[in-house]
CSV table of C-alpha atoms in Angstrom, one decimal:
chain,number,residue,atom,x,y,z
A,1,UNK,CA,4.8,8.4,-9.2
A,2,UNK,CA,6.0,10.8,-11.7
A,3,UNK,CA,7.8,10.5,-14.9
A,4,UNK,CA,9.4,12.8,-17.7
A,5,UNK,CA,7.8,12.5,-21.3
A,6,UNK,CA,10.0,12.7,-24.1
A,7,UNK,CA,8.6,16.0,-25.0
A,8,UNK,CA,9.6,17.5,-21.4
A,9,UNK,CA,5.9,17.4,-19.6
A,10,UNK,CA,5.2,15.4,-16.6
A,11,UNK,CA,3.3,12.1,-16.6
A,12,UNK,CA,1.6,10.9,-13.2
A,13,UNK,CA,1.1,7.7,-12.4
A,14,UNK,CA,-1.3,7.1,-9.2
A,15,UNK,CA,-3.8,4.0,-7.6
A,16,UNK,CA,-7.1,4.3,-6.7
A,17,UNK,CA,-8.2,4.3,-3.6
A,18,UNK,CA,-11.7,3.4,-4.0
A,19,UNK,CA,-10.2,-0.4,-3.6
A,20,UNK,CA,-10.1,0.7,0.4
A,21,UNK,CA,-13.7,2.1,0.7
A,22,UNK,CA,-14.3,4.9,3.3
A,23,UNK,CA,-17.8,6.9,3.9
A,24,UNK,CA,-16.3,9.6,6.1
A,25,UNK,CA,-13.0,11.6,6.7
A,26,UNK,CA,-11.8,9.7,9.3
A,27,UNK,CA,-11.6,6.6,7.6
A,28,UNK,CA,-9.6,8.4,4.9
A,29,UNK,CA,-7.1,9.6,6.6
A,30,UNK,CA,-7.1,5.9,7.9
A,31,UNK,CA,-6.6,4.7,4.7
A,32,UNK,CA,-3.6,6.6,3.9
A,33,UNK,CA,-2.0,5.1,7.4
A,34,UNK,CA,-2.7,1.4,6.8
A,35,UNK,CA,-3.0,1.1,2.9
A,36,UNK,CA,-1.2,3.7,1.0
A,37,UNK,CA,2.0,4.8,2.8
A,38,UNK,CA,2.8,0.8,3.3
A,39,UNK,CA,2.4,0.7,-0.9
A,40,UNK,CA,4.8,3.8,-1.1
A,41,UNK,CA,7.0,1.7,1.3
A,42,UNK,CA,7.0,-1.5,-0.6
A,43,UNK,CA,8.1,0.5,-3.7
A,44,UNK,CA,10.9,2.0,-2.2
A,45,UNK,CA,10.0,5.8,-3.2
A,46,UNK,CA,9.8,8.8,-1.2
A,47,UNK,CA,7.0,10.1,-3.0
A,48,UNK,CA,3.1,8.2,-4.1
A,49,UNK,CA,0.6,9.2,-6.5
A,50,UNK,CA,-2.5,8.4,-5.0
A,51,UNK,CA,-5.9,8.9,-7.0
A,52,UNK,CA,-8.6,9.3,-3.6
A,53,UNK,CA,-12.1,8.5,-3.7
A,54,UNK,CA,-14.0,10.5,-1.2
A,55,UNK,CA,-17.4,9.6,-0.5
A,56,UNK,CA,-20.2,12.2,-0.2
A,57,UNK,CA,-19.5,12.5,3.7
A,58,UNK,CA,-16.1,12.9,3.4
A,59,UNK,CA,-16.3,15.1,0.5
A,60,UNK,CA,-19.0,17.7,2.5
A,61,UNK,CA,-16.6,18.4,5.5
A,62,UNK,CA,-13.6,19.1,3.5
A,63,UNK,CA,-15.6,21.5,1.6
A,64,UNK,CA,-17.1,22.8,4.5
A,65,UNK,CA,-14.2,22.9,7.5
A,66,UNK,CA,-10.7,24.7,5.5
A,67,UNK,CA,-8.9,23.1,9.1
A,68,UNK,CA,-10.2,19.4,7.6
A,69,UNK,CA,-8.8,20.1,4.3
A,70,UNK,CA,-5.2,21.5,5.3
A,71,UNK,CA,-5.0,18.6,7.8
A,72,UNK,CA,-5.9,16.5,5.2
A,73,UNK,CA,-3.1,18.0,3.2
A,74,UNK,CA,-0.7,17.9,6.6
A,75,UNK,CA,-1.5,14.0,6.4
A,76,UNK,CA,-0.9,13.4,2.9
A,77,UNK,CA,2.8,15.3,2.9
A,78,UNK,CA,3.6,14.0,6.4
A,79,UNK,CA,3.1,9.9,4.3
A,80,UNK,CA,4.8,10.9,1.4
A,81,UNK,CA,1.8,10.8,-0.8
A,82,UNK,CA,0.3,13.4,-3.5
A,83,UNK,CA,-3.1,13.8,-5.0
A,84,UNK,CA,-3.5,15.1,-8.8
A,85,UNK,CA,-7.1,13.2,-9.5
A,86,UNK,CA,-9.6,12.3,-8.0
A,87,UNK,CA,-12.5,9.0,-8.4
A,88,UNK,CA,-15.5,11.1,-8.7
A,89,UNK,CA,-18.0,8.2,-9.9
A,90,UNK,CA,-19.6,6.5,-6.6
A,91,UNK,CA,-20.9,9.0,-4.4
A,92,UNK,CA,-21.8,6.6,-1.3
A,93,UNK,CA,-21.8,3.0,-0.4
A,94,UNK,CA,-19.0,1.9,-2.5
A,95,UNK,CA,-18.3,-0.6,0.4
A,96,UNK,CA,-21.8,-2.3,0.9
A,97,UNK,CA,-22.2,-5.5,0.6
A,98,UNK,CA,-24.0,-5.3,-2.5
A,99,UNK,CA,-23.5,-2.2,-4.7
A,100,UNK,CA,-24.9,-2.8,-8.3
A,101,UNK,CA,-27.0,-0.7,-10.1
A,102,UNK,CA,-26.7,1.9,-7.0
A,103,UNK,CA,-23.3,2.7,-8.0
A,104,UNK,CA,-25.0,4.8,-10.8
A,105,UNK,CA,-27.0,7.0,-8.4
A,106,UNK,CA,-26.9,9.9,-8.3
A,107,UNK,CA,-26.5,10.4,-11.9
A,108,UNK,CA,-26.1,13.7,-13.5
A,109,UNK,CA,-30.0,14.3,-14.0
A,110,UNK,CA,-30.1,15.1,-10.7
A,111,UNK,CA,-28.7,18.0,-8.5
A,112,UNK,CA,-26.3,16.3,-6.1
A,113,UNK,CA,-24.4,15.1,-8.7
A,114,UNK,CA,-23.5,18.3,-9.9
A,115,UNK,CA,-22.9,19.6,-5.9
A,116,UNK,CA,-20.8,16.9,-5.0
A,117,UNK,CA,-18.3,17.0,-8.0
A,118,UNK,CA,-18.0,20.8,-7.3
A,119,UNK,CA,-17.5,20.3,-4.0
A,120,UNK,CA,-15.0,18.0,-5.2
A,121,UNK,CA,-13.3,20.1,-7.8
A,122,UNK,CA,-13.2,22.2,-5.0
A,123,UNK,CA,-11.1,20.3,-2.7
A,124,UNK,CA,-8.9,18.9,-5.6
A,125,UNK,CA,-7.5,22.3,-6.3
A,126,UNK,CA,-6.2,22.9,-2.8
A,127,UNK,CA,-4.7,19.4,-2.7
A,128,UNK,CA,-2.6,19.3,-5.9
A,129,UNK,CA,1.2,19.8,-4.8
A,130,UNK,CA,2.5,22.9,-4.7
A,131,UNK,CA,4.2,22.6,-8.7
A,132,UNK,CA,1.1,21.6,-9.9
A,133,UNK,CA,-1.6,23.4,-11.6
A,134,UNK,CA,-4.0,20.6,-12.9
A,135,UNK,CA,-6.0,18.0,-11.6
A,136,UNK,CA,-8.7,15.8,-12.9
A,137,UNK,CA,-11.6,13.9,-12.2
A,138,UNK,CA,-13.5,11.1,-13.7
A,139,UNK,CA,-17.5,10.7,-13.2
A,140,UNK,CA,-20.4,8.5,-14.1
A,141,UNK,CA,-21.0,8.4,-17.9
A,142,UNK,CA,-24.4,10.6,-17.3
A,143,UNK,CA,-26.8,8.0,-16.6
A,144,UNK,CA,-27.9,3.8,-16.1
A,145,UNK,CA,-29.4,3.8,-19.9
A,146,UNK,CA,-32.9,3.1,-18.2
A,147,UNK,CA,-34.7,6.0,-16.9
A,148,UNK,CA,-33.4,8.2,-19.2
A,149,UNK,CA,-35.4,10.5,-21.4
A,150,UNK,CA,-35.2,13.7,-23.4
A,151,UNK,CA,-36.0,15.9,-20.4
A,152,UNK,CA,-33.4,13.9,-18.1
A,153,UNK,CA,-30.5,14.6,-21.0
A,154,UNK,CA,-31.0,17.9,-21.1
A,155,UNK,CA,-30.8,18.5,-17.5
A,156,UNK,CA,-28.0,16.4,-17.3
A,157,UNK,CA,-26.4,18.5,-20.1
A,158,UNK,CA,-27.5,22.0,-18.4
A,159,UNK,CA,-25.7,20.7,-15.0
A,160,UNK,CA,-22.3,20.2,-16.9
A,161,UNK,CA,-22.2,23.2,-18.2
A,162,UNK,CA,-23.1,24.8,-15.0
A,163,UNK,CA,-20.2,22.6,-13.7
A,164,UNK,CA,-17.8,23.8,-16.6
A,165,UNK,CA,-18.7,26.9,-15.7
A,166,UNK,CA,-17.9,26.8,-12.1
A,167,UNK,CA,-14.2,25.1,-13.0
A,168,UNK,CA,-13.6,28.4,-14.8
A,169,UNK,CA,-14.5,30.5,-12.1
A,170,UNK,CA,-12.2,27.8,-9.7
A,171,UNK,CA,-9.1,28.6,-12.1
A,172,UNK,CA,-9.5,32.5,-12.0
A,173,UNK,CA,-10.0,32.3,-8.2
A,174,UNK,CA,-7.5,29.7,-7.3
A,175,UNK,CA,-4.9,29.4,-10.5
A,176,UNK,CA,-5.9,25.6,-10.5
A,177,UNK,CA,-7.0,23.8,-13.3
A,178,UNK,CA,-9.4,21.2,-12.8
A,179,UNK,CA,-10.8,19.2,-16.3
A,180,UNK,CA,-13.6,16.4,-15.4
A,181,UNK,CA,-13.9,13.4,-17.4
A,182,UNK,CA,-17.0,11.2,-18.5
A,183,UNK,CA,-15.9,7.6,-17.9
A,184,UNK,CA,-17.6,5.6,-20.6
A,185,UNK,CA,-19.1,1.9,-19.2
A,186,UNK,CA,-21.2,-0.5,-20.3
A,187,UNK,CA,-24.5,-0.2,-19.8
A,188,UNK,CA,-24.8,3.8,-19.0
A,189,UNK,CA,-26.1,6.3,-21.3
A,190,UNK,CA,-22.3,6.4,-22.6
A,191,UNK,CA,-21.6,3.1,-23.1
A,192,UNK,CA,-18.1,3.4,-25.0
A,193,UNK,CA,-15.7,6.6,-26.3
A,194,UNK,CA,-18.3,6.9,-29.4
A,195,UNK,CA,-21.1,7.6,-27.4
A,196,UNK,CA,-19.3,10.1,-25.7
A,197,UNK,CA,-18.4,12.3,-28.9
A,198,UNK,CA,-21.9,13.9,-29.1
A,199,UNK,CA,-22.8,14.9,-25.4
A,200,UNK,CA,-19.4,16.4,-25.4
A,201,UNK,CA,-19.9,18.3,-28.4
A,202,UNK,CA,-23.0,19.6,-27.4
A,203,UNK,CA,-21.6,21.0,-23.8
A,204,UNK,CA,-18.6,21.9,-26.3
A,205,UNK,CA,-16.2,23.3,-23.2
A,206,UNK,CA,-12.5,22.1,-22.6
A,207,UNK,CA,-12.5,21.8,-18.9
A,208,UNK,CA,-15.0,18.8,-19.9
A,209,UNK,CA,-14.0,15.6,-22.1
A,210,UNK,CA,-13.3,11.8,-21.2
A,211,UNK,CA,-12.0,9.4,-18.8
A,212,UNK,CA,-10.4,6.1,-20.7
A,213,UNK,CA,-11.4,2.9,-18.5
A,214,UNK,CA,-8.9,0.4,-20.5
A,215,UNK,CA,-11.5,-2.3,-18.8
A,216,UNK,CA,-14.4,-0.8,-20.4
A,217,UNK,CA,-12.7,0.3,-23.4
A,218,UNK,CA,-11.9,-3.6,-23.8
A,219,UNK,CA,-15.2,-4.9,-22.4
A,220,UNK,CA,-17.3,-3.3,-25.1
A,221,UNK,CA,-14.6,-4.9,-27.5
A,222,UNK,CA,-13.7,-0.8,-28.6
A,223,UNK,CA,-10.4,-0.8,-30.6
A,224,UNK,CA,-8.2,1.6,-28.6
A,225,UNK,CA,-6.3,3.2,-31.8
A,226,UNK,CA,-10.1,3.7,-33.4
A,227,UNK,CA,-11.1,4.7,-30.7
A,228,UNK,CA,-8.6,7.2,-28.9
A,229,UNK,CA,-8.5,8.5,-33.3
A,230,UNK,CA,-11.8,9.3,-32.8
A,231,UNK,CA,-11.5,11.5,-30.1
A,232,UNK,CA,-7.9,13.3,-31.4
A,233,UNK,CA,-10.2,14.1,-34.6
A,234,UNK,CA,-13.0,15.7,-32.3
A,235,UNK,CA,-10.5,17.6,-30.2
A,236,UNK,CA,-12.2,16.0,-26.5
A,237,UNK,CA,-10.0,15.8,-24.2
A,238,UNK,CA,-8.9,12.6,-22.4
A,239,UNK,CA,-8.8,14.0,-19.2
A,240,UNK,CA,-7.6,11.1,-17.5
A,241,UNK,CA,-6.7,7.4,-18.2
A,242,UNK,CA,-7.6,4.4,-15.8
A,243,UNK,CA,-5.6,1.7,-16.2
A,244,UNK,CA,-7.5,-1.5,-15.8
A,245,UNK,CA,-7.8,-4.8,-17.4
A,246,UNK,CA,-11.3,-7.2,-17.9
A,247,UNK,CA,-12.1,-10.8,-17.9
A,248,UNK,CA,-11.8,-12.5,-21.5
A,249,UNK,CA,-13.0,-16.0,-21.7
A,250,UNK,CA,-12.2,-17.1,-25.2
A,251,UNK,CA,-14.4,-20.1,-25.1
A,252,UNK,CA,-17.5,-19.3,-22.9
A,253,UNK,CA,-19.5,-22.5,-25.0
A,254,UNK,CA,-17.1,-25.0,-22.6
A,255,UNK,CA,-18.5,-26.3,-19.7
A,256,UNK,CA,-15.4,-26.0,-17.9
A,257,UNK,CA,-15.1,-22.6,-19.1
A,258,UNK,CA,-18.6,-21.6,-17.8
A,259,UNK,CA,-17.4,-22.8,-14.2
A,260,UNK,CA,-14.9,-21.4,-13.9
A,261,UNK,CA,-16.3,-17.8,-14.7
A,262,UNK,CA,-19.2,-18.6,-12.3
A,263,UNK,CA,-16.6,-18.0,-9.4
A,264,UNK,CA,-16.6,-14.5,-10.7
A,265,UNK,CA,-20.0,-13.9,-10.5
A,266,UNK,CA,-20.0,-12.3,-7.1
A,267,UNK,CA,-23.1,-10.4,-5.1
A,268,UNK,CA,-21.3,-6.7,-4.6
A,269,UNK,CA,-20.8,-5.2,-8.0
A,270,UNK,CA,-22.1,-5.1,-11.3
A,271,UNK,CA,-20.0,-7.4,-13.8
A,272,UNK,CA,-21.5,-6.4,-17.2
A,273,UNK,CA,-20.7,-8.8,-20.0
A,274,UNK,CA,-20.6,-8.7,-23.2
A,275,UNK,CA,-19.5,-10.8,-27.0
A,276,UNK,CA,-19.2,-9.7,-30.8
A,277,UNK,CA,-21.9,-11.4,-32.8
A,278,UNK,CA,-22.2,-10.8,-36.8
A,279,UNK,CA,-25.0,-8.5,-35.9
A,280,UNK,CA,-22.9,-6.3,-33.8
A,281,UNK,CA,-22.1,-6.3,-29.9
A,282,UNK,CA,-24.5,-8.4,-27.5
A,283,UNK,CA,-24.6,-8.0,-23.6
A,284,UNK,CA,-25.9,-8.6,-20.1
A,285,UNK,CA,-26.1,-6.5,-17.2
A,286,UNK,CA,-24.4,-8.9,-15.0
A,287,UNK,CA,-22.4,-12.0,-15.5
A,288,UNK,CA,-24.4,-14.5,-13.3
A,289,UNK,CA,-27.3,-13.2,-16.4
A,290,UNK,CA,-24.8,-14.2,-18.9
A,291,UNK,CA,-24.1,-17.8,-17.3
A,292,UNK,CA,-27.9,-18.4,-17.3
A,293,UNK,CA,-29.1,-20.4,-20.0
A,294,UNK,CA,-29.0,-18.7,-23.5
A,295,UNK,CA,-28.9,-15.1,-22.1
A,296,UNK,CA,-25.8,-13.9,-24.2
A,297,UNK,CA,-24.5,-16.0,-27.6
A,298,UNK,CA,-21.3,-17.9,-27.0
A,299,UNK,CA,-19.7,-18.6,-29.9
A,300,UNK,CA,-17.3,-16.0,-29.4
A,301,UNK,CA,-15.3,-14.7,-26.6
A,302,UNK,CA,-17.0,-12.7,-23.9
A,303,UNK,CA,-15.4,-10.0,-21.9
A,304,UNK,CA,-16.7,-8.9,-17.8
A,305,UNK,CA,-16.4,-6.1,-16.5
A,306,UNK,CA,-14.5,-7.2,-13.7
A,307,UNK,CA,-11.0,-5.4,-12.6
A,308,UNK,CA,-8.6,-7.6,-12.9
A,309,UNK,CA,-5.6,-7.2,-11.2
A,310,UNK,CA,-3.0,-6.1,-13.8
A,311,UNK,CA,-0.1,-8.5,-12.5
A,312,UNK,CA,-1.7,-11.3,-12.4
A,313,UNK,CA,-4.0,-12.7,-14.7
A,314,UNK,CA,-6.6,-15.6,-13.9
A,315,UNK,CA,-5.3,-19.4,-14.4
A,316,UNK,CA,-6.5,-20.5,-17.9
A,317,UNK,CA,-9.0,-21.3,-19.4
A,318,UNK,CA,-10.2,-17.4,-18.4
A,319,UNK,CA,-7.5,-15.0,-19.2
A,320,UNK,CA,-7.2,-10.8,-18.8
A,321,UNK,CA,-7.6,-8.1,-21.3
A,322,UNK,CA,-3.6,-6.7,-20.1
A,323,UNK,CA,-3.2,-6.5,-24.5
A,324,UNK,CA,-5.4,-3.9,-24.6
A,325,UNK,CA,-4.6,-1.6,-21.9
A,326,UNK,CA,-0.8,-1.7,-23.3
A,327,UNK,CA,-2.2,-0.7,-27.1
A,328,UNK,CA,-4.3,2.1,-25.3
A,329,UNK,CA,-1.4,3.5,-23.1
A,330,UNK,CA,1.0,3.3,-26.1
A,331,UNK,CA,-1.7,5.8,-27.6
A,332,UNK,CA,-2.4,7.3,-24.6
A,333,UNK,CA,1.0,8.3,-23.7
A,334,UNK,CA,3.9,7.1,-25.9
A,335,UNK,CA,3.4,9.4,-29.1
A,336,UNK,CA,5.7,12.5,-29.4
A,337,UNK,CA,3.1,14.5,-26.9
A,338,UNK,CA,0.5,12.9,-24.1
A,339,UNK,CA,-2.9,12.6,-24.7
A,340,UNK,CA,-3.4,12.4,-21.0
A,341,UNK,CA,-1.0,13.4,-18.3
A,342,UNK,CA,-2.7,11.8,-15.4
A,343,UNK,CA,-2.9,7.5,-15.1
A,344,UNK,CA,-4.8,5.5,-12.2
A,345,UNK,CA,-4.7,2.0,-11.6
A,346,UNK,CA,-8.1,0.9,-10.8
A,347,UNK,CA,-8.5,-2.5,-9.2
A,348,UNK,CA,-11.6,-2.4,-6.7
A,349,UNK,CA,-12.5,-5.9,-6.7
A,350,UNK,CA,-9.8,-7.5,-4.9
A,351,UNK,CA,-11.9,-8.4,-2.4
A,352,UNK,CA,-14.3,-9.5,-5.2
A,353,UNK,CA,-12.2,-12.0,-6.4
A,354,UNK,CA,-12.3,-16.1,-6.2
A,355,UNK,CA,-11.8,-16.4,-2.6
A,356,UNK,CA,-8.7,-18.3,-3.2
A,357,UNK,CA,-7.0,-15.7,-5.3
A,358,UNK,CA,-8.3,-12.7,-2.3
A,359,UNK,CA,-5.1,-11.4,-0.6
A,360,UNK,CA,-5.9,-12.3,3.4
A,361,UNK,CA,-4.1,-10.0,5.4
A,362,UNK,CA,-3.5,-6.2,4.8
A,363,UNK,CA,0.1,-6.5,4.1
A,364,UNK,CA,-0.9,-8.7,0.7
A,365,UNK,CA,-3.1,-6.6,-0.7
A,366,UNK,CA,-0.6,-3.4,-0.2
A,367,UNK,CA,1.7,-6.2,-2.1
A,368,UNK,CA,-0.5,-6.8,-4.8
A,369,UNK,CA,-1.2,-3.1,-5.3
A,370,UNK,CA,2.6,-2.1,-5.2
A,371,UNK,CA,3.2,-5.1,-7.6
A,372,UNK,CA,0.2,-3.4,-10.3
A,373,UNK,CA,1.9,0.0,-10.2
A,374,UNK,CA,5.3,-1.9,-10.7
A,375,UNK,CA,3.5,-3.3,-14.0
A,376,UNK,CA,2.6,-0.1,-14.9
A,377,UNK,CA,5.5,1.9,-14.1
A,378,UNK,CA,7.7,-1.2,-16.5
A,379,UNK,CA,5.3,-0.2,-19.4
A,380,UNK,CA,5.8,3.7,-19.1
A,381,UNK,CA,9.5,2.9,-19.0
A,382,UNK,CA,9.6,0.9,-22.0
A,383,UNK,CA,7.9,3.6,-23.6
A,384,UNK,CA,10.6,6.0,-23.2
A,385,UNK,CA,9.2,7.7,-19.8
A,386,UNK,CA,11.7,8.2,-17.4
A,387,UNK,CA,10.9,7.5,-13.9
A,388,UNK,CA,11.6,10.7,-11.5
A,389,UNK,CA,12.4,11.1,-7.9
């Protein structure tokens, strides 16, 4: 979905399609057929933004077979769909049964990180539509904190500058411009938009800044006009903005309370959590840690890293963090210029939900999806975007 910015620039609006994991090309392409041209459908356009995740597998033969990528781009114009940015943080096994801590591997200490974004900054710049010259991706935040030393930080700095490098030589080759952007999370090496001002600085090139995760950004309690300030001042790039929203529980000393946030606490992904103390920010890795005894302090609210969908908040006494991602996205795009150009809705836990509030057939969840980007697209309107054709 695209839209006109007061200032005359183009503002595209996408969903990720990491929330229908795929390993291998094949089940990309499937993708598009039963997922994302029924959400296009259900919307009524002729034209979808779609932000794709492709998985290592997927990723090598595109990069590898020019007939796989064209047909790629044959499937995507024959469904109506486009693709301006792409999910570059899980490299494989997004759709295990349990993905964790893995999710975070390989980080960007170690080669195939820096291979596999290539490869896909590679295949990004011959999928961008034909009026469109730049296209983004969002990666891990460097590194899991643990494991990480001097030595690893400075390969993991070397790589991106490699990396910025090679997008350079990608834009003189191909006239594409394509920006990667460290998405801060808790728990990584770049936990929130501050940690991110110093790494940046020190690789100190403009085809590399920051992916804002309006989940994480409200998960680690950040203050979206501090923080998005913070980066205008340093002149980093927001690359890209996920719009997402996290579980707030205002009251996690109730019983009740504690219940009902245990039906959150699901085996496949990481749900870091975290609560504002007097002595500054407190956290667990995971929210089944958090509901254990006296992991985490519960005076005051905590916040999980768990993407909730954007239209539809939990049933009180939990609620969503839906304030924050409007504050941010009034930053992020409703000043007199962007800050970013490119947004993605990013719910990938619908089938991590309560398994009452998990749609049950395909057609619900391409419901749910189309009714998120109808959220979204609502706010950008009542920011003064103007929804185009």
């Amino acid at each position: 979905m695209r839209f006109r910015h007061p200032d005359g620039s183009t503002v595209h609006l996408a969903y990720c399609t990491n929330v229908h994991p795929a390993e291998t090309l094949d089940g990309v392409l499937a993708q598009l057929r039963d997922h994302c041209e029924p959400v296009r459908r259900r919307l009524g356009r002729d034209r979808l933004g779609i932000g794709l995740w492709l998985a290592r597998d997927a990723a090598r033969t595109l990069v590898t077979d020019p007939s796989a990528l064209r047909g790629l781009r044959a499937e995507l114009d024959l469904r109506g769909l486009e693709v301006v940015t792409l999910n570059g943080f899980p490299y494989e096994g997004f759709g295990a049964e349990e993905v964790k801590y893995r999710v975070y591997k390989p980080d960007w200490a170690d080669p195939e990180r820096l291979d596999h974004t290539t490869a896909l900054a590679r295949v990004l710049a011959q999928l961008l539509p034909d009026d469109v010259t730049d296209g983004s991706i969002s990666t891990l935040p460097l590194a899991w904190r643990t494991a990480y030393d001097d030595e690893r930080a400075a390969t993991a700095r070397a790589a991106l500058t490699t990396l910025a490098e090679r997008l350079d030589a990608l834009h003189e080759l191909t006239g594409r411009s394509i920006r990667v952007g460290l998405e801060p999370e808790p728990g990584c090496v770049v936990e929130t938009t501050a940690d991110a001002l110093a790494p940046l600085a020190a690789i100190g090139h403009d085809r590399i800044g920051i992916c804002v995760d309006t989940c994480h950004l409200a998960t680690s309690f950040e203050d979206p006009h501090t923080a998005l300030d913070a980066l205008t001042q340093a002149r980093v790039p927001v690359v890209k903005s996920q719009l997402s929203a996290a579980l707030h529980a205002a009251h996690p000393h109730l019983p009740e309370v504690r219940t009902v946030l245990a039906a959150f606490d699901e085996p496949r992904f990481l749900h870091q959590t975290r609560t504002r103390t007097s002595a500054g920010l407190r956290g667990t890795d995971d929210l089944g840690e958090a509901l254990a005894g006296d992991a985490l302090p519960d005076a005051s609210p905590w916040r999980a890293h768990f993407h909730v969908p954007l239209h539809a908040a939990p049933a009180a006494p939990l609620t969503s963090t839906l304030a924050v991602l409007r504050t941010a996205l009034t930053r992020l795009v409703g000043g007199p210029h962007p800050l970013t150009r490119h947004l993605e809705v990013e719910t990938y836990t619908w089938q991590a939900l309560p398994p009452e509030l998990r749609p049950r057939a395909r057609a619900q969840l391409a419901d749910g999806i189309a009714a998120e980007l109808t959220l979204a697209r609502d706010l950008l309107t009542d920011l003064g975007l103007k929804e185009l054709p």
